[in-house]
Amino acid sequence: MNDTTITFEIDGIEVHGREGQTIMGAADTAGIYIPRLCAFEGLPAFGSCRVCTVKVNGRFQSACTQPVAEGIMVENDTDELLEFRRNIIDMLFVEGNHYCMFCEKSGNCELQALAYRFGITAPKYPYMFPADRNVDASHKDVFIDHNRCILCARCVRASRDLDGKNVFQFVGRGPGKRIAVNSRANLADTDLEVTDKAVEVCPVGAILRKHVGYTVPIGQRTYDHEPIGSDIEANKQ
Amino acid sequence: MQDTQDMKRIVIEPVTRVEGHGKVTILLDEENRVKQARLHIVEFRGFERFIQGRPYWEAPVLVQRLCGICPVSHHLAAAKAMDQIVGVDELTPTAEKMRRLMHYGQMFQSHSLHFFHLASPDLLFGFDADVAIRNVIGVAAKHQDLAVQGVMMRKFGQEIIKATAGKKIHGTGAIPGGVNKNLSIEERDSFLKDIDQMIEWSRGALAIARNYTIENLEAIAPFGSFDSNHLSLVREDGAMDLYHGNLRAIDANGGKIFDQVDYNNYLDYIGEDVRDWSYMKFPFIKSIGPENGWYRVGPLARVNACDFIDTPEAEAARQEFMAVTNGKPNNLTMAYHWARMIETLHSIEKIRDLLHDSDLQGTDLVLKGDRRPEGVGLLEAPRGTLFHHYRVDENDQVVMANLIVSTTSNNEPMNRAVTKVAMDHISGKAEITEGLLNRIEVAIRAYDPCLSCATHALGRMPLVVRLVDHEGNEVAKKST
């Protein structure tokens, strides 16, 4: 990466980026929010959730992986893309068992916050009600609720790249894909610690610290007053 | 089993102006004589099963979802059980008082809702009044002041809940070992501004219930009434305490069956009977047995069971209430309304006292102790004694839950009331009018049952009564 300024457009607005920077990175700096789930600052881009899909010169690309280039025309806030993203979020909700009404992540959950931002009040697809998702509460300080996992791989990347532990990894394929831990038995048998970044980065209520649920009152949670992305939009000049 | 083949069957489904769904069936012989009358609870919930495997701190938030009217009761009962799980026997003053404030707010709004919106049409217009006006809209049209008071009192209680739990319905205020917020000065002052008005309106509602009972005593004394045992929590000094206490059971004459029982031992004293025609169990006092050990809970039982009430105006009202039966327990089904309004006044007096207590602005909110495997939480919900009992494994997951909700304890009494009214008012009548059938519902409504809590309460809930012969042919149908 160098300091050469690259100029391009997002929804007709001139944006400046640096060589090697992603469209998402440049948009964030410019105060333009591109919705995301698997992307997380400080983790390598993964490009799996597709919520950040934009159109670059008419072609679909994930903004978290696509580098900026001189003169490209990026579409972000269009009816087509909003509908596309809304469908992805809708599908994530019905694929797992997401019960916001009693989930302790409510108010701090990025999936829920995206749904609110997109005006989703009820899923449009039929619930799948998967019955094979278990809860691993064997660890004394952390538990995994697979019912709520959206397979974003933030924990996989954070454990590997930030914690240097490789506690989490994917196993299985297609509909059978799930997060597993690097032990023969349970989370308690890994070297995961409650202070690990892998615990902190989960966007939903899948990996949680124990004994602290609901300690933040309603009204003081992350997304109680401002929609997700407001912090980025505050950067707008 | 009774041979019901040649009998006619009346079905009231759903029962209206109650929380949740239920139905009443009345079997008549060829002379229209009542042979059997039952209140069926037709919803199946399953919360005791699907809480299993969930982390214990989720229980107060998850289990309250079984009700949309009194979630605070379940929230707090579960939180009390979870206090024991985290090894806390005594909360900080701020936590204890915030929970009490939440609970009294709940009691105030729930009782107001029931009295003004659900019960008052029967009391103001009479059991036989035109069904088109015998409803809350009719009350609003003819008694606008009362309708407004009902709405505003309920709103006040709901705002108290919001200030303590974060939301008016299904909040998160109580957490294992304490609470997650205190009451700000601004919140406190917003309630103090209206408290005198709320007390005044509560006095007025109490007067309506009292006067109705006294003026119609001759007519309502036998209405759906019967002698029964009564169960309630009471404080160690015998005072009414809606949030915490020990179990006391009395018989129909006021004799103590048991007293000051630590509720952790409730299983030694209370059993549950199962019958094949209802999803609801039939609790009973073990020392007496299922046949005669059933008991009433709720406002009537609480006013009967306590020695006194620790707020002055409610205590004066209690003394007047008890004087009607010469100090003995009042066993009149319709006296529930009067007792409920005594509790409404008590709750608002408690709220007033709490609002003047600076402990509510304290910052010491949560305590932690040594983890225990089992916890029991009881309190007096608007509809009666509520039992929550959980076991939690070493991974912090719930492995057992047992809930005895208030309306369950009133199952047998409500069935007795239905049978009594059916026998007294329907049996042998050539024509069964809507007004006669409404008497069945009036008796059920006195208990303010929460038949399974709100899941189907949205939208129109028409009263449909079908009269079918023994072959299932519809003989007559009435609907609103």
XYZ file of C-alpha atoms in Angstrom:
717
model
C 0.000 0.000 0.000
C 1.255 3.477 -0.787
C -0.077 6.967 -0.498
C -1.193 7.351 -4.095
C -4.710 8.711 -4.007
C -7.245 6.821 -6.042
C -10.416 8.624 -6.952
C -13.679 6.824 -7.682
C -17.394 7.252 -7.176
C -19.927 5.657 -4.832
C -23.494 6.479 -5.836
C -22.225 9.507 -7.699
C -20.222 10.834 -4.765
C -16.499 11.311 -5.294
C -14.489 9.171 -2.886
C -10.763 8.983 -2.346
C -8.909 5.824 -1.460
C -5.391 4.532 -1.356
C -3.902 1.811 -3.472
C -4.551 -1.587 -1.917
C -7.461 -0.309 0.135
C -10.813 -2.056 -0.233
C -13.936 -0.254 -1.382
C -15.344 -0.788 2.129
C -12.297 0.765 3.746
C -12.415 3.837 1.540
C -16.199 4.140 1.996
C -15.835 4.000 5.792
C -13.342 6.846 5.714
C -15.678 8.852 3.533
C -18.589 8.293 5.886
C -20.497 6.014 3.519
C -21.865 2.943 5.242
C -21.792 -0.327 3.358
C -23.623 -2.982 5.430
C -21.566 -6.007 6.509
C -21.541 -9.028 8.764
C -18.405 -11.120 8.254
C -16.124 -8.095 7.819
C -14.528 -6.778 11.001
C -11.874 -4.143 11.399
C -8.543 -5.741 12.247
C -9.405 -9.103 10.705
C -8.451 -10.175 7.169
C -11.332 -9.886 4.733
C -13.295 -13.051 4.187
C -16.002 -12.168 1.668
C -18.422 -14.858 2.729
C -21.623 -13.223 3.936
C -22.164 -11.092 0.804
C -24.091 -8.482 2.770
C -21.582 -5.867 1.570
C -22.219 -6.657 -2.062
C -21.983 -3.591 -4.268
C -21.944 -3.147 -8.013
C -18.608 -2.107 -9.503
C -18.962 -0.877 -13.061
C -22.150 -2.946 -13.238
C -20.754 -6.178 -11.762
C -21.509 -7.615 -8.317
C -18.507 -7.543 -5.976
C -18.040 -7.811 -2.214
C -16.888 -4.416 -0.956
C -14.805 -5.970 1.811
C -12.503 -7.767 -0.635
C -12.603 -5.648 -3.793
C -9.742 -3.124 -3.995
C -10.390 0.405 -5.090
C -9.385 1.387 -8.595
C -9.175 4.690 -10.382
C -12.442 5.838 -11.893
C -14.630 2.895 -10.934
C -18.344 3.549 -10.521
C -19.656 1.864 -7.383
C -23.330 1.412 -6.655
C -24.192 0.964 -2.988
C -27.461 2.517 -1.890
C -29.752 1.337 -4.694
C -33.102 -0.418 -4.540
C -31.640 -3.479 -6.250
C -28.797 -3.864 -3.764
C -30.955 -3.095 -0.755
C -33.347 -5.847 -1.819
C -30.435 -8.216 -2.421
C -29.027 -7.555 1.065
C -32.442 -7.750 2.673
C -32.887 -11.215 1.169
C -29.541 -12.385 2.547
C -30.427 -11.147 6.031
C -33.840 -12.753 5.754
C -32.251 -16.070 4.826
C -29.789 -15.911 7.710
C -32.664 -15.449 10.137
C -34.618 -18.475 8.983
C -31.582 -20.714 8.519
C -30.824 -20.752 12.245
C -32.848 -20.476 15.431
C -32.717 -16.762 16.103
C -35.063 -15.802 18.916
C -34.291 -12.143 19.484
C -37.010 -11.806 22.102
C -34.985 -13.566 24.775
C -31.479 -13.571 23.296
C -29.012 -11.797 25.555
C -27.301 -10.318 22.480
C -30.452 -8.369 21.624
C -29.640 -4.692 21.273
C -25.976 -5.506 20.670
C -26.484 -7.986 17.817
C -25.313 -6.949 14.363
C -27.708 -9.306 12.574
C -30.674 -7.912 14.507
C -29.435 -4.362 13.999
C -29.139 -4.930 10.244
C -32.680 -6.284 10.178
C -33.909 -3.150 11.917
C -31.906 -0.936 9.544
C -33.430 -2.753 6.586
C -36.933 -2.589 8.029
C -37.309 -6.324 8.411
C -39.925 -6.951 11.077
C -40.653 -10.578 10.212
C -38.875 -13.044 7.926
C -40.443 -13.562 4.528
C -39.067 -17.072 4.083
C -40.331 -20.090 6.018
C -38.419 -20.917 9.186
C -36.215 -23.989 8.870
C -36.152 -24.654 12.614
C -32.942 -26.724 12.475
C -32.977 -29.272 15.283
C -29.317 -30.267 15.124
C -27.818 -27.126 16.701
C -26.497 -27.695 20.187
C -25.198 -25.512 22.982
C -21.653 -26.119 24.231
C -21.554 -24.647 27.722
C -18.708 -26.811 28.971
C -16.246 -23.906 29.287
C -16.411 -22.109 32.615
C -16.416 -18.608 31.140
C -17.671 -18.893 27.549
C -20.427 -20.762 25.749
C -21.303 -21.441 22.128
C -24.902 -21.534 20.985
C -24.816 -23.066 17.513
C -28.482 -22.145 17.038
C -27.373 -18.559 16.439
C -24.165 -19.063 14.451
C -24.200 -17.443 10.999
C -20.851 -18.948 9.904
C -19.170 -15.562 9.419
C -15.799 -17.000 10.496
C -14.892 -13.957 12.578
C -14.027 -16.297 15.479
C -11.976 -18.515 13.162
C -9.924 -15.591 11.923
C -9.607 -13.845 15.281
C -8.461 -16.977 17.048
C -5.937 -17.749 14.351
C -4.668 -14.276 13.481
C -5.114 -12.266 16.684
C -5.067 -14.837 19.489
C -2.634 -17.228 17.787
C -4.621 -20.233 18.945
C -6.765 -21.724 16.173
C -9.536 -22.666 18.581
C -12.274 -22.503 15.945
C -12.541 -24.002 12.476
C -15.233 -24.966 10.003
C -16.209 -28.586 9.506
C -18.755 -30.070 7.089
C -19.981 -28.712 3.789
C -23.081 -27.020 2.436
C -26.034 -27.144 4.789
C -23.973 -29.324 7.159
C -21.259 -26.700 7.623
C -20.703 -25.597 11.200
C -18.116 -24.189 13.557
C -16.114 -26.763 15.495
C -13.436 -26.435 18.158
C -9.943 -27.846 18.021
C -10.440 -30.490 20.647
C -11.804 -33.997 20.581
C -14.539 -33.076 23.004
C -15.816 -29.655 23.953
C -14.939 -25.996 24.280
C -13.700 -26.664 27.808
C -10.936 -28.828 26.366
C -9.481 -26.001 24.240
C -7.134 -23.263 25.387
C -9.764 -20.575 24.767
C -9.795 -17.815 27.355
C -12.570 -15.357 28.069
C -10.277 -12.476 27.142
C -9.595 -13.858 23.647
C -10.498 -11.673 20.685
C -12.347 -14.653 19.240
C -14.964 -14.268 21.974
C -15.321 -10.550 21.464
C -15.843 -10.441 17.705
C -18.948 -12.639 17.333
C -21.570 -10.418 15.658
C -24.485 -12.494 16.971
C -25.300 -14.418 20.143
C -23.351 -17.531 19.177
C -20.190 -17.053 21.259
C -20.869 -15.304 24.524
C -19.271 -14.652 27.869
C -21.059 -16.452 30.663
C -22.828 -14.900 33.671
C -23.057 -11.384 32.236
C -26.203 -11.625 30.103
C -28.648 -8.699 30.384
C -26.388 -6.680 32.674
C -26.640 -3.721 30.305
C -30.159 -2.319 30.649
C -32.431 -1.738 27.692
C -31.799 1.793 26.511
C -28.027 1.582 26.972
C -27.243 -1.168 24.479
C -25.208 -0.500 21.334
C -28.084 -0.196 18.880
C -30.875 1.017 21.170
C -30.815 4.554 19.836
C -28.824 4.689 16.613
C -29.004 2.202 13.733
C -25.990 0.114 12.866
C -23.611 2.053 10.619
C -24.353 5.409 12.264
C -20.805 5.604 13.600
C -19.438 5.325 10.079
C -21.950 7.778 8.659
C -20.840 10.257 11.328
C -17.512 10.477 9.440
C -19.244 12.077 6.496
C -17.862 15.528 5.709
C -67.141 -42.419 33.661
C -70.479 -40.791 33.035
C -72.382 -41.980 29.987
C -72.718 -38.795 27.969
C -74.063 -40.313 24.758
C -77.616 -39.052 25.036
C -76.740 -35.659 26.355
C -76.661 -32.239 24.774
C -73.500 -30.287 25.003
C -73.082 -26.504 25.246
C -69.683 -25.184 24.364
C -68.535 -21.660 25.207
C -65.423 -21.177 23.154
C -63.461 -19.074 23.596
C -64.339 -17.691 26.999
C -64.213 -13.922 26.547
C -62.738 -11.074 28.569
C -60.127 -13.314 30.139
C -56.416 -13.605 29.298
C -55.706 -16.462 26.894
C -57.971 -19.138 25.489
C -60.257 -21.548 27.246
C -63.603 -23.129 26.695
C -66.476 -24.287 28.817
C -68.511 -27.379 28.094
C -71.829 -28.033 29.746
C -73.562 -31.377 29.323
C -77.350 -31.335 29.539
C -79.763 -34.258 29.654
C -83.073 -34.300 27.741
C -84.679 -32.129 30.461
C -81.897 -29.529 30.105
C -80.579 -30.479 33.520
C -76.855 -29.863 33.912
C -74.977 -33.100 34.347
C -71.465 -31.790 34.080
C -69.766 -28.424 33.583
C -66.079 -27.951 32.957
C -63.579 -25.236 32.158
C -61.015 -26.609 29.716
C -57.667 -25.018 29.073
C -57.028 -25.777 25.451
C -53.560 -24.439 24.884
C -50.380 -26.371 25.396
C -47.244 -24.394 26.137
C -44.192 -26.430 27.058
C -41.960 -23.770 28.632
C -40.781 -26.183 31.309
C -39.343 -28.332 28.546
C -37.755 -25.815 26.230
C -35.970 -23.879 28.980
C -33.938 -27.040 29.468
C -30.431 -26.648 28.090
C -30.552 -22.864 28.205
C -28.077 -20.944 30.425
C -29.616 -20.063 33.783
C -29.353 -16.277 33.364
C -31.674 -16.561 30.356
C -34.527 -17.978 32.431
C -35.964 -14.686 33.776
C -36.091 -13.236 30.270
C -37.158 -16.371 28.406
C -39.808 -17.743 30.750
C -41.635 -14.412 31.098
C -42.582 -14.851 27.452
C -45.309 -17.233 28.523
C -47.400 -14.203 29.395
C -48.064 -10.823 27.836
C -50.082 -9.470 30.749
C -48.062 -10.460 33.801
C -44.568 -11.145 32.410
C -43.069 -9.203 35.315
C -44.333 -11.882 37.701
C -42.561 -14.628 35.798
C -39.511 -12.441 35.258
C -39.192 -11.799 38.995
C -40.086 -15.316 40.157
C -37.418 -16.747 37.854
C -34.945 -14.069 38.957
C -35.612 -14.957 42.605
C -34.874 -18.590 41.828
C -31.715 -17.550 39.991
C -30.611 -15.443 42.977
C -30.381 -18.745 44.817
C -28.531 -20.335 41.903
C -25.839 -17.639 42.104
C -25.723 -17.976 45.884
C -27.383 -14.695 46.854
C -29.896 -14.865 49.684
C -30.271 -11.157 50.247
C -30.131 -8.498 47.552
C -28.748 -5.013 47.951
C -31.404 -2.520 49.148
C -31.438 -0.860 45.727
C -31.970 -4.168 43.911
C -34.655 -5.368 46.298
C -36.558 -2.086 46.091
C -36.254 -1.770 42.316
C -37.721 -5.239 41.964
C -40.493 -4.412 44.401
C -41.279 -1.226 42.510
C -41.456 -3.238 39.282
C -43.725 -5.770 40.958
C -46.117 -3.228 42.450
C -46.250 -1.468 39.082
C -47.196 -4.796 37.542
C -49.830 -5.469 40.169
C -51.277 -2.001 39.695
C -51.529 -2.217 35.909
C -52.793 -5.795 35.810
C -55.503 -5.259 38.412
C -56.540 -2.010 36.713
C -56.754 -3.716 33.349
C -58.894 -6.489 34.758
C -61.236 -4.313 36.757
C -61.853 -1.540 34.256
C -61.556 -3.352 30.937
C -62.621 -6.940 31.624
C -64.842 -7.048 34.702
C -66.534 -3.645 34.908
C -68.976 -4.219 32.018
C -70.649 -6.989 34.037
C -70.699 -4.938 37.226
C -71.842 -1.669 35.655
C -74.404 -2.983 33.171
C -75.510 -6.268 34.731
C -75.017 -9.851 33.601
C -78.023 -9.748 31.259
C -77.296 -6.415 29.587
C -77.179 -6.255 25.817
C -73.895 -7.818 24.777
C -73.424 -4.937 22.336
C -72.866 -2.544 25.252
C -71.582 -5.007 27.861
C -67.966 -4.471 26.900
C -65.192 -1.958 27.317
C -66.500 0.184 24.459
C -69.835 0.350 26.242
C -68.049 1.432 29.411
C -66.204 4.120 27.466
C -69.475 5.408 26.025
C -71.481 5.510 29.255
C -68.813 6.005 31.917
C -66.151 7.978 30.137
C -64.425 9.013 33.360
C -63.974 5.397 34.444
C -62.703 4.325 31.045
C -60.120 7.101 31.099
C -59.081 6.230 34.648
C -58.646 2.579 33.656
C -56.424 3.497 30.737
C -54.375 6.028 32.719
C -53.910 3.743 35.742
C -52.754 0.946 33.501
C -50.399 3.353 31.723
C -48.927 4.485 35.037
C -48.200 0.884 36.043
C -46.728 0.129 32.634
C -44.463 3.181 32.836
C -43.224 1.982 36.244
C -42.395 -1.350 34.621
C -40.569 0.407 31.786
C -38.526 2.471 34.226
C -37.486 -0.611 36.180
C -37.327 -3.317 33.492
C -36.390 -1.295 30.409
C -39.579 -2.118 28.508
C -43.281 -2.126 29.316
C -43.565 -5.767 28.277
C -40.816 -8.385 28.483
C -38.030 -6.290 29.943
C -34.695 -7.359 31.414
C -34.418 -5.450 34.705
C -33.991 -8.356 37.108
C -30.809 -10.383 36.668
C -29.458 -13.182 38.860
C -28.287 -11.554 42.084
C -29.857 -8.145 41.502
C -30.984 -5.671 38.873
C -29.366 -3.919 35.925
C -30.472 -0.362 36.621
C -31.627 2.017 39.310
C -34.283 4.726 39.125
C -33.103 8.124 37.972
C -34.278 11.303 39.658
C -36.041 12.280 36.417
C -37.915 8.987 36.296
C -38.833 9.277 39.962
C -40.141 12.811 39.572
C -42.238 11.880 36.551
C -44.071 9.341 38.714
C -44.365 11.564 41.789
C -46.114 14.117 39.608
C -49.032 11.730 39.057
C -49.013 9.657 42.239
C -51.726 11.573 44.100
C -54.082 11.259 41.158
C -53.413 7.506 40.965
C -54.161 7.086 44.654
C -57.368 9.065 44.277
C -58.539 6.952 41.349
C -57.605 3.765 43.197
C -59.801 4.878 46.092
C -62.615 5.426 43.608
C -62.216 1.995 42.034
C -62.148 0.430 45.484
C -65.381 2.221 46.343
C -67.068 0.904 43.201
C -66.047 -2.678 43.981
C -66.963 -2.332 47.642
C -70.336 -0.725 46.996
C -71.190 -3.248 44.308
C -70.468 -6.104 46.685
C -72.314 -4.602 49.657
C -75.336 -3.442 47.660
C -75.736 -6.750 45.839
C -74.602 -8.990 48.643
C -77.759 -11.024 48.768
C -77.641 -11.797 45.058
C -73.927 -12.410 44.700
C -73.348 -14.260 47.948
C -74.399 -17.604 46.464
C -73.157 -16.782 42.947
C -70.510 -19.338 42.064
C -69.500 -19.423 45.702
C -68.293 -22.275 47.860
C -66.111 -22.858 50.864
C -62.469 -23.447 50.110
C -58.951 -23.390 51.449
C -56.824 -20.331 50.680
C -53.090 -20.131 49.999
C -50.783 -17.120 50.002
C -47.344 -15.894 50.877
C -47.305 -13.765 54.019
C -44.508 -11.843 55.659
C -42.947 -13.228 58.858
C -45.162 -10.929 60.926
C -48.282 -12.048 59.034
C -48.524 -8.954 56.815
C -49.538 -9.157 53.185
C -46.347 -9.205 51.102
C -46.748 -9.543 47.372
C -43.037 -9.904 46.575
C -41.660 -12.197 49.247
C -42.665 -14.239 52.278
C -43.498 -17.663 53.604
C -46.385 -19.914 52.657
C -49.581 -19.892 54.661
C -52.648 -22.037 53.950
C -55.933 -21.586 55.775
C -59.208 -23.472 55.601
C -62.638 -22.008 54.880
C -63.054 -20.962 58.512
C -59.632 -19.420 58.874
C -57.951 -22.343 60.627
C -54.280 -22.641 59.678
C -53.395 -25.741 57.654
C -49.762 -24.676 57.603
C -48.027 -21.389 58.309
C -44.670 -19.704 57.750
C -43.465 -22.537 55.547
C -40.162 -21.796 53.801
C -41.170 -21.904 50.155
C -38.038 -23.825 49.241
C -39.879 -26.802 50.739
C -43.072 -26.293 48.731
C -42.905 -29.817 47.312
C -43.474 -31.214 50.812
C -46.747 -29.298 51.024
C -48.144 -28.930 47.496
C -48.889 -31.728 45.014
C -50.264 -31.588 41.470
C -53.051 -33.791 40.144
C -53.484 -34.497 36.405
C -56.833 -35.019 34.663
C -57.280 -36.295 31.151
C -59.551 -33.494 29.920
C -57.350 -30.447 30.624
C -53.798 -29.381 29.847
C -53.777 -27.621 33.201
C -52.823 -29.465 36.368
C -54.803 -29.422 39.600
C -52.622 -28.468 42.582
C -53.595 -29.541 46.078
C -52.375 -29.421 49.669
C -50.675 -32.747 50.251
C -51.735 -33.203 53.869
C -55.400 -33.087 52.797
C -55.110 -34.883 49.463
C -56.313 -34.138 45.899
C -60.013 -34.596 46.659
C -60.351 -31.840 49.264
C -56.918 -30.242 49.319
C -57.508 -27.794 46.478
C -57.279 -24.158 47.350
C -57.843 -20.665 46.026
C -55.099 -18.142 45.340
C -55.099 -14.507 44.280
C -56.549 -11.332 45.802
C -59.330 -13.077 47.749
C -56.961 -15.667 49.205
C -54.344 -13.041 50.066
C -56.732 -10.698 51.837
C -58.194 -13.686 53.676
C -54.845 -15.192 54.627
C -52.902 -12.157 55.830
C -53.163 -10.772 59.377
C -52.906 -7.189 58.213
C -51.780 -4.934 55.374
C -48.888 -2.599 56.065
C -50.262 0.441 54.228
C -52.915 2.427 56.071
C -55.648 2.902 53.492
C -55.530 -0.681 52.230
C -55.531 -1.941 55.809
C -58.650 0.071 56.593
C -60.255 -1.385 53.486
C -59.204 -4.896 54.523
C -60.805 -4.480 57.925
C -64.041 -3.399 56.322
C -63.850 -6.337 53.932
C -63.291 -8.842 56.719
C -66.103 -7.354 58.800
C -68.615 -8.548 56.197
C -67.825 -12.128 57.194
C -67.182 -11.317 60.848
C -63.454 -11.722 60.500
C -63.706 -15.176 58.960
C -62.412 -15.838 55.437
C -64.647 -14.513 52.710
C -65.529 -17.388 50.351
C -67.633 -15.449 47.845
C -66.380 -15.745 44.294
C -67.569 -12.232 43.446
C -65.661 -10.799 46.433
C -62.508 -11.243 44.350
C -63.256 -7.873 42.745
C -63.334 -6.047 46.066
C -60.190 -7.807 47.270
C -58.466 -6.969 43.988
C -59.180 -3.279 44.421
C -57.868 -3.377 47.997
C -54.633 -4.720 46.546
C -54.647 -2.041 43.854
C -54.767 0.640 46.545
C -52.093 -1.224 48.525
C -49.845 -1.369 45.463
C -50.095 2.342 44.739
C -49.463 3.152 48.407
C -46.348 0.975 48.210
C -45.260 2.672 44.999
C -45.651 6.087 46.657
C -43.547 5.008 49.641
C -40.854 3.498 47.401
C -40.632 6.609 45.247
C -39.710 8.570 48.363
C -36.945 6.101 49.225
C -33.498 7.255 48.097
C -32.269 3.649 47.970
C -33.793 3.540 44.494
C -31.029 5.890 43.341
C -28.321 3.615 44.781
C -25.648 2.168 42.546
C -24.986 -1.125 44.299
C -27.026 -3.318 41.988
C -25.736 -6.895 41.878
C -24.261 -9.416 44.282
C -22.531 -12.716 43.584
C -22.147 -15.743 45.820
C -21.243 -19.396 45.518
C -23.058 -21.268 42.776
C -25.779 -23.679 43.875
C -27.482 -26.398 41.833
C -31.079 -25.556 42.674
C -33.267 -22.504 43.128
C -36.893 -21.834 44.021
C -38.599 -18.480 43.536
C -42.095 -17.639 44.703
C -44.046 -14.430 44.700
C -47.636 -13.266 44.707
C -48.509 -12.511 41.087
C -51.677 -10.538 40.315
C -53.569 -13.808 39.933
C -52.018 -15.595 42.909
C -49.050 -17.493 44.224
C -46.519 -18.196 41.477
C -43.953 -20.980 41.844
C -40.734 -21.208 39.825
C -38.288 -24.015 40.529
C -35.106 -24.776 38.574
C -32.120 -27.102 38.692
C -28.936 -26.031 36.915
C -25.996 -28.304 36.071
C -22.272 -27.628 36.451
C -22.203 -26.139 32.915
C -24.729 -23.484 33.971
C -27.503 -25.051 31.892
C -31.035 -25.508 33.201
C -31.833 -29.201 33.498
C -35.190 -29.018 35.281
C -37.938 -26.436 35.531
C -41.199 -26.683 37.386
C -43.690 -23.843 37.234
C -46.983 -23.696 39.074
C -48.703 -20.609 37.728
C -51.373 -18.833 39.674
C -54.263 -19.759 37.444
C -53.304 -23.421 37.790
C -53.966 -23.236 41.499
C -57.355 -21.695 40.739
C -58.205 -24.468 38.279
C -60.347 -26.500 40.637
C -62.008 -23.405 42.154
C -62.903 -22.087 38.699
C -64.365 -25.447 37.760
C -66.364 -25.438 41.004
C -67.598 -21.937 40.219
C -68.593 -22.933 36.683
C -70.449 -25.989 37.971
C -72.196 -24.009 40.686
C -73.396 -21.319 38.278
C -74.454 -23.912 35.701
C -76.458 -25.795 38.304
C -78.040 -22.665 39.780
C -78.772 -20.700 36.635
C -78.875 -22.979 33.602
C -80.064 -26.362 34.793
C -83.648 -27.087 33.747
C -84.122 -23.836 31.812
C -86.178 -24.277 28.619
C -84.239 -21.592 26.775
C -80.605 -20.907 27.426
C -79.991 -17.243 26.747
C -76.724 -15.454 26.168
C -77.183 -13.736 29.523
C -77.369 -17.093 31.281
C -74.232 -18.277 29.573
C -72.527 -14.989 30.431
C -73.041 -15.878 34.092
C -70.620 -18.745 33.567
C -68.061 -16.309 32.218
C -68.738 -13.800 34.998
C -67.800 -16.476 37.531
C -64.607 -17.328 35.648
C -63.702 -13.650 35.214
C -63.867 -13.062 38.953
C -60.664 -15.114 39.188
C -59.002 -13.030 36.452
C -57.563 -16.196 34.947
C -54.616 -16.066 32.594
C -55.550 -19.129 30.635
C -52.237 -19.419 28.938
C -51.109 -15.923 28.457
C -51.688 -13.795 25.478
C -50.498 -15.932 22.580
C -53.818 -15.710 20.799
C -55.144 -12.577 22.414
C -54.649 -10.348 19.390
C -57.610 -9.472 17.274
C -61.252 -10.263 17.770
C -62.152 -12.991 20.196
C -65.799 -13.768 19.475
C -67.972 -15.657 21.875
C -69.374 -18.659 20.058
C -71.814 -20.902 21.854
C -72.928 -24.023 20.100
C -75.634 -26.370 21.273
C -75.184 -29.804 19.740
C -77.048 -33.024 20.279
C -75.481 -36.345 21.168
C -74.737 -37.093 17.528
C -72.887 -33.839 17.163
C -75.630 -32.063 15.220
C -75.801 -28.376 15.883
C -79.093 -27.560 17.565
C -78.462 -23.870 18.120
C -75.669 -21.368 17.800
C -75.199 -17.928 19.280
C -72.327 -15.614 18.607
C -71.422 -12.005 19.271
